């Protein structure tokens, strides 16, 4: 019986350990960047434009919108990957949990908008789904990634207008 319990516990612990260590989450840049393109999908000028827009928004409010573009989710669900990434990077103010992550995995053809708990009252899962389906996917299908990200971030910022003010 002790052997069974030990084996079950060890197998469970190893499963968690393998999952935790096998999933490679990009390290948060220091200082924070609002646009993190690890695959070279956007041009330097497109990154600069989005970075200025999102930096200005973060400076005028206490919330942050961060874009991360990666190659692959390494076989993991986008829901788990985005949540782990948002938590490890500390997007938004920790006491308000008011960060937004837009995660795109190019090879997996996946995109997700992860919102902090402090934002869920203003931007629901249904609303993020609408933004993805109506603002992002139509442009991504045409290869116009910058336009899709620009329009979607504008839409998200508009949904939070007046909610989070000074830091």
PDB file of N, CA, C and O in Angstrom, residues 10 19 26 42 61 79 83 87 100 128-129 149 160 162 165:
ATOM      1  N   UNK A  10       4.427  10.250  -6.618  1.00  0.00           N
ATOM      2  CA  UNK A  10       5.597  10.539  -7.439  1.00  0.00           C
ATOM      3  C   UNK A  10       5.179  10.773  -8.889  1.00  0.00           C
ATOM      4  O   UNK A  10       5.635  11.720  -9.526  1.00  0.00           O
ATOM      5  N   UNK A  19       5.270  19.194 -16.840  1.00  0.00           N
ATOM      6  CA  UNK A  19       4.444  20.225 -17.463  1.00  0.00           C
ATOM      7  C   UNK A  19       5.016  21.605 -17.181  1.00  0.00           C
ATOM      8  O   UNK A  19       5.149  22.432 -18.057  1.00  0.00           O
ATOM      9  N   UNK A  26       8.339  32.701 -22.513  1.00  0.00           N
ATOM     10  CA  UNK A  26       9.371  33.722 -22.719  1.00  0.00           C
ATOM     11  C   UNK A  26       9.561  34.572 -21.459  1.00  0.00           C
ATOM     12  O   UNK A  26       8.607  34.875 -20.752  1.00  0.00           O
ATOM     13  N   UNK A  42       5.990  41.465 -37.537  1.00  0.00           N
ATOM     14  CA  UNK A  42       5.746  42.892 -37.744  1.00  0.00           C
ATOM     15  C   UNK A  42       7.041  43.598 -38.134  1.00  0.00           C
ATOM     16  O   UNK A  42       8.129  43.198 -37.718  1.00  0.00           O
ATOM     17  N   UNK A  61      -3.097  55.636 -17.817  1.00  0.00           N
ATOM     18  CA  UNK A  61      -3.992  54.817 -16.987  1.00  0.00           C
ATOM     19  C   UNK A  61      -3.136  53.929 -16.092  1.00  0.00           C
ATOM     20  O   UNK A  61      -1.920  53.973 -16.135  1.00  0.00           O
ATOM     21  N   UNK A  79      -5.113  28.740 -23.711  1.00  0.00           N
ATOM     22  CA  UNK A  79      -5.665  29.251 -22.462  1.00  0.00           C
ATOM     23  C   UNK A  79      -4.646  29.134 -21.329  1.00  0.00           C
ATOM     24  O   UNK A  79      -4.408  30.094 -20.595  1.00  0.00           O
ATOM     25  N   UNK A  83      -2.428  32.386 -19.742  1.00  0.00           N
ATOM     26  CA  UNK A  83      -2.591  32.685 -18.322  1.00  0.00           C
ATOM     27  C   UNK A  83      -1.247  32.635 -17.595  1.00  0.00           C
ATOM     28  O   UNK A  83      -0.919  33.527 -16.814  1.00  0.00           O
ATOM     29  N   UNK A  87       0.646  35.926 -15.932  1.00  0.00           N
ATOM     30  CA  UNK A  87       1.021  35.917 -14.510  1.00  0.00           C
ATOM     31  C   UNK A  87       2.523  36.079 -14.321  1.00  0.00           C
ATOM     32  O   UNK A  87       2.962  36.836 -13.465  1.00  0.00           O
ATOM     33  N   UNK A 100      -3.980  43.315 -19.820  1.00  0.00           N
ATOM     34  CA  UNK A 100      -4.529  42.574 -20.958  1.00  0.00           C
ATOM     35  C   UNK A 100      -3.361  42.036 -21.769  1.00  0.00           C
ATOM     36  O   UNK A 100      -2.424  42.771 -22.088  1.00  0.00           O
ATOM     37  N   UNK A 128     -14.098  39.525 -25.676  1.00  0.00           N
ATOM     38  CA  UNK A 128     -12.789  39.223 -26.275  1.00  0.00           C
ATOM     39  C   UNK A 128     -12.962  38.336 -27.502  1.00  0.00           C
ATOM     40  O   UNK A 128     -12.249  38.499 -28.490  1.00  0.00           O
ATOM     41  N   UNK A 129     -13.923  37.428 -27.439  1.00  0.00           N
ATOM     42  CA  UNK A 129     -14.214  36.570 -28.594  1.00  0.00           C
ATOM     43  C   UNK A 129     -14.681  37.419 -29.777  1.00  0.00           C
ATOM     44  O   UNK A 129     -14.262  37.208 -30.911  1.00  0.00           O
ATOM     45  N   UNK A 149      -4.002  43.994 -35.187  1.00  0.00           N
ATOM     46  CA  UNK A 149      -3.568  44.311 -33.819  1.00  0.00           C
ATOM     47  C   UNK A 149      -3.858  45.765 -33.469  1.00  0.00           C
ATOM     48  O   UNK A 149      -4.262  46.066 -32.342  1.00  0.00           O
ATOM     49  N   UNK A 160     -12.385  50.189 -22.158  1.00  0.00           N
ATOM     50  CA  UNK A 160     -11.938  50.550 -20.807  1.00  0.00           C
ATOM     51  C   UNK A 160     -11.875  52.059 -20.581  1.00  0.00           C
ATOM     52  O   UNK A 160     -11.418  52.497 -19.529  1.00  0.00           O
ATOM     53  N   UNK A 162     -12.142  55.493 -19.345  1.00  0.00           N
ATOM     54  CA  UNK A 162     -12.638  56.074 -18.102  1.00  0.00           C
ATOM     55  C   UNK A 162     -12.660  55.123 -16.916  1.00  0.00           C
ATOM     56  O   UNK A 162     -12.946  55.545 -15.797  1.00  0.00           O
ATOM     57  N   UNK A 165      -7.913  55.200 -14.452  1.00  0.00           N
ATOM     58  CA  UNK A 165      -7.287  56.486 -14.734  1.00  0.00           C
ATOM     59  C   UNK A 165      -5.869  56.480 -14.188  1.00  0.00           C
ATOM     60  O   UNK A 165      -5.188  55.488 -14.277  1.00  0.00           O
TER      61      UNK A 165
END
